[in-house]
Coordinates of C-alpha atoms and ligand atoms in Angstrom, one line a residue:
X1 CA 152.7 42.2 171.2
X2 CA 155.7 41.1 168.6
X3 CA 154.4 41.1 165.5
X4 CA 156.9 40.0 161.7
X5 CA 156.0 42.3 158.7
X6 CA 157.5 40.3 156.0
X7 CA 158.2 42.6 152.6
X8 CA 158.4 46.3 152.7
X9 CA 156.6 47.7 150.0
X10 CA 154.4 50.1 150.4
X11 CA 151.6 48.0 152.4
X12 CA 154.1 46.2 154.2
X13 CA 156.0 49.3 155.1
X14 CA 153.1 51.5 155.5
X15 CA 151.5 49.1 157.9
X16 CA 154.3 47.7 159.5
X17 CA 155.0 51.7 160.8
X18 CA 151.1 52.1 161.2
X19 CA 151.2 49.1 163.4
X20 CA 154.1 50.0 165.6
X21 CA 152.3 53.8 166.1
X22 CA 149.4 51.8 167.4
X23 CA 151.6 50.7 170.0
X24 CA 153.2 47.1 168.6
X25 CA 156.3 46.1 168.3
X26 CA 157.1 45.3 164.8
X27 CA 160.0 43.2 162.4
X28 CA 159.6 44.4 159.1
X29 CA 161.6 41.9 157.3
X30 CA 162.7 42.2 153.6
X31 CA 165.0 39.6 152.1
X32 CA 166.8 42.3 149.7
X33 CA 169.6 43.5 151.9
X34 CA 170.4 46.8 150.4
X35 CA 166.9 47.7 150.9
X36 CA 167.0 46.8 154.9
X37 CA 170.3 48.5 154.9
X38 CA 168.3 51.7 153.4
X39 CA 165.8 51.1 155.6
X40 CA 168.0 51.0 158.9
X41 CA 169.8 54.3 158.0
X42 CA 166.3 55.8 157.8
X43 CA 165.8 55.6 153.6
X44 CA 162.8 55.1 152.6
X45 CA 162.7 53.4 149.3
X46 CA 159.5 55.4 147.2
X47 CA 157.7 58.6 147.8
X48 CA 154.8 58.3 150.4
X49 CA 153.8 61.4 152.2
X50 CA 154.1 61.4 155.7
X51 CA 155.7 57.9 155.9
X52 CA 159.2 59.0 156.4
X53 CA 158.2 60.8 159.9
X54 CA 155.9 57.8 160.9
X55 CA 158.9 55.2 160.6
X56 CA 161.1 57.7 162.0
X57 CA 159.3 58.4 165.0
X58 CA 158.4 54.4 165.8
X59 CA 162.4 53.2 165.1
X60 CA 163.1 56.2 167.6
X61 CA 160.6 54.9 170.2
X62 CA 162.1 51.7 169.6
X63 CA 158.6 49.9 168.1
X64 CA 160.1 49.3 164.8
X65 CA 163.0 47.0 164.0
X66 CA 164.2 46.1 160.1
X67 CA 165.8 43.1 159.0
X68 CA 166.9 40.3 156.7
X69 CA 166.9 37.4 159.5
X70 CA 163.2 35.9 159.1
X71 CA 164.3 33.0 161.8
X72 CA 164.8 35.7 164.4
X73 CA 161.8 37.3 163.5
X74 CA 159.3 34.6 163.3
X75 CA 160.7 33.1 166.7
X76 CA 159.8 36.0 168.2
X77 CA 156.4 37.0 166.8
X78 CA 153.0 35.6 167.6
X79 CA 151.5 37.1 164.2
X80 CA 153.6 37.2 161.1
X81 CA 151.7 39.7 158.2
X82 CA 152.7 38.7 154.8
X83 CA 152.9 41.8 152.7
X84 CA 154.9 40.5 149.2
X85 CA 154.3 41.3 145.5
X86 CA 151.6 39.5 143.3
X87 CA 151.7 41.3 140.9
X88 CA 150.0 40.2 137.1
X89 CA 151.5 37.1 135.5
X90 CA 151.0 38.7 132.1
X91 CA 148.0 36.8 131.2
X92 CA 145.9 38.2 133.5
X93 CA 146.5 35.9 136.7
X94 CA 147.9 36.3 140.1
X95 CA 151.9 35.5 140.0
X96 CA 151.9 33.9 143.6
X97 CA 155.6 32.9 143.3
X98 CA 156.5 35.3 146.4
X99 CA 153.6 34.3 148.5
X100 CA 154.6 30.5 148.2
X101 CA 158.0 30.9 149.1
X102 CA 157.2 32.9 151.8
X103 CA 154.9 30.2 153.4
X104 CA 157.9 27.5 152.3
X105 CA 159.8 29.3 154.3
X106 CA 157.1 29.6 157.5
X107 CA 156.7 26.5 157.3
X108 CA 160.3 25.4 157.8
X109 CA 160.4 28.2 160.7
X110 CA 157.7 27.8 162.6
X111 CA 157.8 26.0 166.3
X112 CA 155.2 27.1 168.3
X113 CA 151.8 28.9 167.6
X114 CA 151.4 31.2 165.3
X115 CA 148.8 33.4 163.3
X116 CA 149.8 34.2 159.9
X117 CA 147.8 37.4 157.9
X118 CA 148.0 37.7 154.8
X119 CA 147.8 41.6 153.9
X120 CA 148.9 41.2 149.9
X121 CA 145.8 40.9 147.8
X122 CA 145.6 37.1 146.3
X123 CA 143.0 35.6 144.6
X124 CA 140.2 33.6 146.5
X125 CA 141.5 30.3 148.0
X126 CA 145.1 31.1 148.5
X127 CA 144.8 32.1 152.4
X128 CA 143.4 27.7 152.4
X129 CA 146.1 26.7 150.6
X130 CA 148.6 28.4 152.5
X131 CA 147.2 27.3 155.8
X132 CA 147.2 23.4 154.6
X133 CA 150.5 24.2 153.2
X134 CA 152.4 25.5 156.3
X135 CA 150.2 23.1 158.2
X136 CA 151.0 20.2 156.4
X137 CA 155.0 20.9 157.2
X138 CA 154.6 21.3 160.9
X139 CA 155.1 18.9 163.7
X140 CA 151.9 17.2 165.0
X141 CA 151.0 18.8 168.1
X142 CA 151.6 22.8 166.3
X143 CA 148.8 24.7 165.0
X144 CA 149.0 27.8 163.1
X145 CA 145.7 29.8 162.2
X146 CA 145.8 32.2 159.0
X147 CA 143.6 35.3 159.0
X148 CA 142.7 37.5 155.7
X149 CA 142.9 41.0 156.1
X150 CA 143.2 43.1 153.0
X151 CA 144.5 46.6 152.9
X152 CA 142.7 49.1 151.4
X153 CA 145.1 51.9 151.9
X154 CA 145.9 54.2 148.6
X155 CA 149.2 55.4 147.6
X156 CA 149.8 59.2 148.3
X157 CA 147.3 59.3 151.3
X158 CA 148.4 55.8 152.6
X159 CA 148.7 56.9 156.4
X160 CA 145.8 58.8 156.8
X161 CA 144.1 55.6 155.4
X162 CA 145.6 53.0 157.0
X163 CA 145.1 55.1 160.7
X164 CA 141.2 55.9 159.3
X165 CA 140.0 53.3 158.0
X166 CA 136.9 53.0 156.2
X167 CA 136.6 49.2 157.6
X168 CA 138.6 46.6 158.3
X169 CA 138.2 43.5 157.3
X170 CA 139.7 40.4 158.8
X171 CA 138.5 37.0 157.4
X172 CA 139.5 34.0 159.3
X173 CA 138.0 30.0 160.4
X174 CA 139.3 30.7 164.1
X175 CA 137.8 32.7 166.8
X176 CA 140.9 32.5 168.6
X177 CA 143.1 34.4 165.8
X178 CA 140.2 36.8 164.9
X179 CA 140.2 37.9 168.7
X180 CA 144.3 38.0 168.2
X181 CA 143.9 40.8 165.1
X182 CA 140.9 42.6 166.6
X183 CA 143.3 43.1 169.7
X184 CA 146.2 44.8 167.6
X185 CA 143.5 47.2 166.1
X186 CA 142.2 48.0 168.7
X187 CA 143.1 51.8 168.5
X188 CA 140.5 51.5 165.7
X189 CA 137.8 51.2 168.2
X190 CA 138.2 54.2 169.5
X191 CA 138.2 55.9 166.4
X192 CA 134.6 53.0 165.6
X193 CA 136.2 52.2 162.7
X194 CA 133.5 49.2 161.1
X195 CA 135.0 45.7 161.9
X196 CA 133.8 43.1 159.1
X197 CA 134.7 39.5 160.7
X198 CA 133.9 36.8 157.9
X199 CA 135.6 33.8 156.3
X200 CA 138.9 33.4 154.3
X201 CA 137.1 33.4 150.9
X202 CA 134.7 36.2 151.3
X203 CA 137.6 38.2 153.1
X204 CA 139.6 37.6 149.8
X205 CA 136.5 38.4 147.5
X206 CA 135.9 42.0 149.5
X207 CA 138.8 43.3 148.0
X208 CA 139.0 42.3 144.7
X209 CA 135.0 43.4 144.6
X210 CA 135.6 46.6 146.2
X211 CA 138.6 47.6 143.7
X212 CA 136.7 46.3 141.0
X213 CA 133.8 48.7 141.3
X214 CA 135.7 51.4 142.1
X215 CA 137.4 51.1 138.7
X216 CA 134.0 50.5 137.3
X217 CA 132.9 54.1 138.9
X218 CA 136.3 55.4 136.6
X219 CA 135.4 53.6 133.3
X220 CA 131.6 54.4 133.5
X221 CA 132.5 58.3 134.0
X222 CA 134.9 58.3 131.0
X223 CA 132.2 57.3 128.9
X224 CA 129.7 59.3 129.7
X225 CA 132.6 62.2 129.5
X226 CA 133.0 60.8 126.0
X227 CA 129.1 60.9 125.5
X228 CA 129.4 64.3 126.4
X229 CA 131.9 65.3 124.3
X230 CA 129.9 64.4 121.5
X231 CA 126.3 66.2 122.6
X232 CA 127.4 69.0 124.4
X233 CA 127.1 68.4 127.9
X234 CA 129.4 69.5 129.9
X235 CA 130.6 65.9 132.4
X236 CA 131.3 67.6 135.4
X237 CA 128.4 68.6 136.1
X238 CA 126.5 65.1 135.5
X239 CA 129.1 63.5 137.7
X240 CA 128.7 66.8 140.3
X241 CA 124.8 66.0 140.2
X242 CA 124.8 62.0 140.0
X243 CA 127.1 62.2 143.3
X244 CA 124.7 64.1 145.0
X245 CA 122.2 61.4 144.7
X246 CA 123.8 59.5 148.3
X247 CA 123.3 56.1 146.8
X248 CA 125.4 57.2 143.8
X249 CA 128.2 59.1 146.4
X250 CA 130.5 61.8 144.8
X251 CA 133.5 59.8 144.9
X252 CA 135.5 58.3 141.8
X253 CA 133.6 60.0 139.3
X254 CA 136.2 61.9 137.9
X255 CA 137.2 61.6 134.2
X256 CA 140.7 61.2 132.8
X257 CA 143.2 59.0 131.0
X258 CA 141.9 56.3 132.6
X259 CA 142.8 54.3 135.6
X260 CA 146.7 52.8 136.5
X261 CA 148.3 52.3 139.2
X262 CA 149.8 48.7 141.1
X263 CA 146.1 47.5 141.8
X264 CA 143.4 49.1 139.8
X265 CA 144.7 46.9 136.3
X266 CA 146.2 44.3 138.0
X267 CA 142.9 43.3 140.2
X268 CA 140.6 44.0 137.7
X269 CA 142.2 41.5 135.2
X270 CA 142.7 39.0 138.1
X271 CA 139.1 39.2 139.1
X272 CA 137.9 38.6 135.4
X273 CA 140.0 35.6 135.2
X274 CA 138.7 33.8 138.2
X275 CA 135.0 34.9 137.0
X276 CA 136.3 32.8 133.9
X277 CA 137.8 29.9 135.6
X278 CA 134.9 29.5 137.6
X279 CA 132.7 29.5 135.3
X280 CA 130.9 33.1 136.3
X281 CA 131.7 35.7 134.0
X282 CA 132.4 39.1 135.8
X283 CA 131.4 41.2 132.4
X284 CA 131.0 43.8 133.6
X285 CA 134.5 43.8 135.2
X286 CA 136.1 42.8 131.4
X287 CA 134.0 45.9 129.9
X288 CA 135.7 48.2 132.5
X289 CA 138.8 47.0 131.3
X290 CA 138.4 47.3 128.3
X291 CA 137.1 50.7 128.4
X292 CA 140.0 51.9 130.4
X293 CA 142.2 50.3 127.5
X294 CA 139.8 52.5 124.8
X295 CA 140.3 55.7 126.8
X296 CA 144.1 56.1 126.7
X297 CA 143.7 55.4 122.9
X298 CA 141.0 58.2 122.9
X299 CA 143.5 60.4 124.8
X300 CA 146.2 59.8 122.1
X301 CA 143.7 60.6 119.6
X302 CA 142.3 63.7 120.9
X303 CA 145.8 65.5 121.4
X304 CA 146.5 64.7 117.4
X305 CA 142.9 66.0 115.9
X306 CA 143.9 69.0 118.3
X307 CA 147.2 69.0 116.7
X308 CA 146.6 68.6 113.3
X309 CA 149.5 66.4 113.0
X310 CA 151.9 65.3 116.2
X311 CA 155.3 64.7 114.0
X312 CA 157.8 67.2 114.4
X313 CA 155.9 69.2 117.3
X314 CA 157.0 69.5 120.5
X315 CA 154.9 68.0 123.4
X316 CA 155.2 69.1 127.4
X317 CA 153.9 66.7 129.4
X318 CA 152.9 67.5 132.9
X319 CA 152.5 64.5 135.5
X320 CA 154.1 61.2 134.4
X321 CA 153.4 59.2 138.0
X322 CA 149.9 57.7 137.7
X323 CA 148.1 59.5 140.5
X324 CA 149.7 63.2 142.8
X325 CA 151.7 62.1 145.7
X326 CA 153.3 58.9 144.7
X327 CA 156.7 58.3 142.9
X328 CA 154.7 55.2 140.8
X329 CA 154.6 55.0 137.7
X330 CA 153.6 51.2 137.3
X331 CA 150.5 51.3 134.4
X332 CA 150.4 54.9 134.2
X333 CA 148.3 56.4 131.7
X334 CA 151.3 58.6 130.9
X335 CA 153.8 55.5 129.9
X336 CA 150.9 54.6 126.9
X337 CA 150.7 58.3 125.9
X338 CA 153.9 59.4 125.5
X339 CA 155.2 56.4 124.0
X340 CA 152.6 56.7 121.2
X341 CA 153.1 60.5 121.1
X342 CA 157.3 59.6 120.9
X343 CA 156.1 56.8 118.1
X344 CA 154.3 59.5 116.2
X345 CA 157.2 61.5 115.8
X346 CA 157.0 64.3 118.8
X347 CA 160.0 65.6 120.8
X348 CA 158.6 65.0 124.4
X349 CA 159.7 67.2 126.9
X350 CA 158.1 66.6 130.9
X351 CA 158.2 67.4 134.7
X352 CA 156.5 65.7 137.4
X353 CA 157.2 66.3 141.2
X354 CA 158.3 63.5 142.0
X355 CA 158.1 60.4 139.2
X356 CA 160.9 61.2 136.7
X357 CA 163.4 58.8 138.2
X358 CA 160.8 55.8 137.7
X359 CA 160.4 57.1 134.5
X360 CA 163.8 57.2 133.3
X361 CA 164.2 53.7 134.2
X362 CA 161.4 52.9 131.8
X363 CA 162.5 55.4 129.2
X364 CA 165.9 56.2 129.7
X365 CA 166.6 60.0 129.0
X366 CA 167.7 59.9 125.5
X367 CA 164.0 60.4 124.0
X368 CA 162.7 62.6 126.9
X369 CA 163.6 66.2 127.8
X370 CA 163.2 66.1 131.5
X371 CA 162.4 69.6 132.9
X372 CA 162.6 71.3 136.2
X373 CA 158.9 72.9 136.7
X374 CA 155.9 73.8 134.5
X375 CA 157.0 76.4 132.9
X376 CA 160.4 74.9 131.4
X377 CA 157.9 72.6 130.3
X378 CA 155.3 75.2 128.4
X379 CA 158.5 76.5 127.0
X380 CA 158.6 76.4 122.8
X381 CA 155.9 73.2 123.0
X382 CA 153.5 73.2 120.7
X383 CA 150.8 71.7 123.2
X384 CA 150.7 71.4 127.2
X385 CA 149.4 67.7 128.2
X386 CA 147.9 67.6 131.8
X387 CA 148.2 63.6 132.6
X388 CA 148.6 64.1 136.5
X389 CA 146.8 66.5 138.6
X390 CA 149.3 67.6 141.1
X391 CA 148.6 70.2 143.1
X392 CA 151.3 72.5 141.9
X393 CA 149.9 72.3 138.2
X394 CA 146.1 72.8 139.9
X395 CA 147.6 76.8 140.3
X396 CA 149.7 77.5 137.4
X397 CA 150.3 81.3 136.2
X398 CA 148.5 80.6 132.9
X399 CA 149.1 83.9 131.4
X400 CA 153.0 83.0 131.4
X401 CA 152.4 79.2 130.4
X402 CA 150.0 81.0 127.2
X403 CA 153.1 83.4 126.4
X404 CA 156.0 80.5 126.6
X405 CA 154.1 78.1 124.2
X406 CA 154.7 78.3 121.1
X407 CA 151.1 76.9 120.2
X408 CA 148.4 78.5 122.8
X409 CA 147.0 74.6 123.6
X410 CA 146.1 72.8 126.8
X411 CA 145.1 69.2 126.6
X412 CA 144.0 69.0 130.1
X413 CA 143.4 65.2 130.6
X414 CA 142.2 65.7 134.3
X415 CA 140.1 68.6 134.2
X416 CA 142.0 70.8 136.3
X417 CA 140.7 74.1 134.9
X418 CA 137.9 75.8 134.1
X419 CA 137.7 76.4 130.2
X420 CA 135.9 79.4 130.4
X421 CA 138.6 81.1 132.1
X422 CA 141.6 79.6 130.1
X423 CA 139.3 81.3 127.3
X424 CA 139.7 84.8 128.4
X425 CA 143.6 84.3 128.4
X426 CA 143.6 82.9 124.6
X427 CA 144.3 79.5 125.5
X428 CA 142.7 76.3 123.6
X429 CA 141.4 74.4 126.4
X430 CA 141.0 70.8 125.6
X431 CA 139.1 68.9 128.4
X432 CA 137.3 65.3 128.7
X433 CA 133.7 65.2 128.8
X434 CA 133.2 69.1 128.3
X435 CA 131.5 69.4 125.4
X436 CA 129.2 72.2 126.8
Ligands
LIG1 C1 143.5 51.7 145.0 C2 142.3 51.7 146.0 O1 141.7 53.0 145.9 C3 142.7 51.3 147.4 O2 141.6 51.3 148.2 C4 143.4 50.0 147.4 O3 143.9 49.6 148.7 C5 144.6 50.0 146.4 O4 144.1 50.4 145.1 C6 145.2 48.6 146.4 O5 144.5 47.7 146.0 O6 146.3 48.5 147.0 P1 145.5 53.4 144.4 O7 145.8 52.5 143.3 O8 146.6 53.8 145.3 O9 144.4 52.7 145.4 O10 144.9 54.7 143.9 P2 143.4 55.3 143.6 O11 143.3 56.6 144.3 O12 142.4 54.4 143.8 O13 143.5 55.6 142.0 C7 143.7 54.6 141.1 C8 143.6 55.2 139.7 O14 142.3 55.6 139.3 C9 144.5 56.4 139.4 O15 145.1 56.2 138.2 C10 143.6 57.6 139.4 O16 144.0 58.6 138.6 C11 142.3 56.9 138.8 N1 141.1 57.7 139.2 C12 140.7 57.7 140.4 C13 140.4 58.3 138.2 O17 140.8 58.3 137.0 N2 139.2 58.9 138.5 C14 138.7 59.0 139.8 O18 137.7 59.6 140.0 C15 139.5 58.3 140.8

């Protein structure tokens, strides 16, 4: 089956490959040329584990085809995935600006029938309106059906989720086009991946209900690790213990900075606002914003009562993406903290693995000593800040890091070690949530 992939971000690209392993044959088109060039001499444009050998392997095989020509794509495809940006407004909404012009442009394209899916996450009632839109455009006897089916892939382990699922979820008014999509997954059956076959609204709603509570996991555990701080218990183990409890689960229960990332901030405030247009309040989705907004200003002020004072001291900040294994730096917890921490008068010197260039673009590298590992880092800084927990700072020689410091102090914002044995070495371990 020819399918279109239009965009090739990271769920367009990610799923266009994913699709193409599972034995389609897939035009990923992108309307920025340089970034199809990239693509065609075997560039991929961000970090994603795994990815580069996946598209690799399907262009090789001859499954997976890049370009800028959506005519030649669309005439050729019986599904077309949509896959653009909709990113935040500003204000809290949706901007749908990409979506629109992509089904503008459908609509002038398409001659024959088509199914349309809609993999970018939009608020509830878009996949309607962009049905009657392209609808409305086309010649009387052409039908087009549009299906909902939102990714739920995460960034840094976006293969292994998009080829094991947890569900899939394809929302649609047509049997006809459901029976289309559950064709193209049908590797998942063999793997009895959960199908969930609904309608376009409650398709739309799954998402933005499932990301939402996942962030509300985040939130809750930070406070409680800030309760902790305060009566000496130690947060790990009540999140270690609360998890064990199955209707709890284990997962997302880890304290930090707070949440970022492309989807976590923006679908949380987008969720709130339709609870408001609509006249149902989602408050407890606008507290666990709010709180995540509260913890990086927590963060800020536990590394100065550490400190004493923060002007004049040097900082080394470890992790500067917003989760291990991605490139992205979009809403990172680190862009808040070392922008205050610069603000307040430190010299700033950092490594991650792999997000400095996207952090240099924000930045620049005037104000920012960028260094090579950990220990260039821990060099003469008066404090180590843990704000990403990479593997290759889960391992760290912390003897060495406690002799290059000038201050013996570890802020460790993700809870990567244990402060009993950071003790023995002499090293102030300052955690979240372990007040025991
Ligand atoms: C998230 C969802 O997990 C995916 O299912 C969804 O498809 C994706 O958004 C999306 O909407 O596209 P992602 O943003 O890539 O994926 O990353 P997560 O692993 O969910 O982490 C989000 C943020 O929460 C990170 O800043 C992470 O550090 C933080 N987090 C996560 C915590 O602070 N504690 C935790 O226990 C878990």
């Amino acid at each position: 089956m020819n399918l279109t992939m239009i965009g090739t971000g990271y769920v367009g690209l990610v799923s266009g490959a994913g699709l193409a392993d599972f034995g389609m044959n897939v035009i990923c088109v992108d309307k920025e040329e340089q970034r199809i060039r990239k693509l065609l001499t075997g560039h991929i444009p961000f970090y994603e584990p795994g990815l580069e050998e996946l598209v690799t392997r399907n262009v090789k095989n001859g499954r997976l085809t890049f370009t800028t020509d959506l005519r030649m794509a669309v005439k050729r495809s019986l599904v077309i995935f949509i896959a653009v940006g909709t990113p935040d407004n500003g204000r809290g909404e949706t901007d749908l600006s990409q979506v629109k012009e992509v089904a503008g442009d459908l609509s002038q394209l398409i001659d024959d029938y088509k199914v349309v899916v809609m993999k970018s996450t939009v608020p509830v009632g878009t996949n309607r309106w962009i049905k009657e839109a392209i609808q409305k455009s086309l010649r009387k006897n052409i039908s087009v059906d549009v299906v909902s089916n939102p990714e739920f892939l995460r960034e840094g382990s976006a293969i292994e989720d998009f080829m094991r699922p947890n569900r899939v979820v394809l929302g649609s008014d047509n049997v006809n086009a459901l029976a289309i999509l559950k064709d193209i997954y049908r590797s998942l059956y063999l793997i009895e991946t959960p199908f969930v076959l609904t309608n376009l609204e409650t398709a739309e709603l799954i998402k933005y209900a499932s990301n939402a509570f996942l962030a509300t996991k985040i939130s809750f555990i930070n406070e409680v690790a800030n309760l902790c701080e305060k009566v000496g218990a130690d947060v790990h183990q009540v999140a270690k213990a609360m998890g064990l409890d199955k209707r709890i689960g284990p997962k997302f229960l880890h304290p930090g900075p707070g949440f970022g990332g492309s989807c976590f901030p923006k679908d949380t405030a987008a969720f709130a606002h339709l609870g408001e247009a609509t006249g149902s309040p989602l408050r407890i989705v606008e507290s666990v914003i709010s709180v995540n907004t509260e913890q990086r200003t927590k963060m800020i002020e536990k590394i100065e009562t550490g400190l004493g004072s923060i002007a004049e001291k040097t900082i080394g900040v470890l992790g500067l993406s917003f989760k291990p294994n991605t490139d992205d730096v979009r809403e990172s917890p680190a862009l808040d903290i070392v922008r205050s921490l610069l603000e307040k008068g430190a010299e700033i010197k950092a490594y991650d693995p792999a997000g400095i260039e996207e952090f240099k673009r924000i930045f620049g590298d005037q104000k920012i000593c960028y260094c090579r590992d950990a220990y260039s880092v821990a060099k003469g800084a008066h404090a180590l800040v843990i704000l990403t927990e990479w593997n290759e700072f889960r391992n760290l020689d912390l003897q060495k890091i406690t002799t290059l410091l000038a201050q013996p102090v570890i802020f460790d914002l993700r809870n990567i070690y244990d402060p009993a044995k950071t003790a023995e070495l002499g090293l102030t371990h300052i955690g979240v949530g372990r007040g025991a």
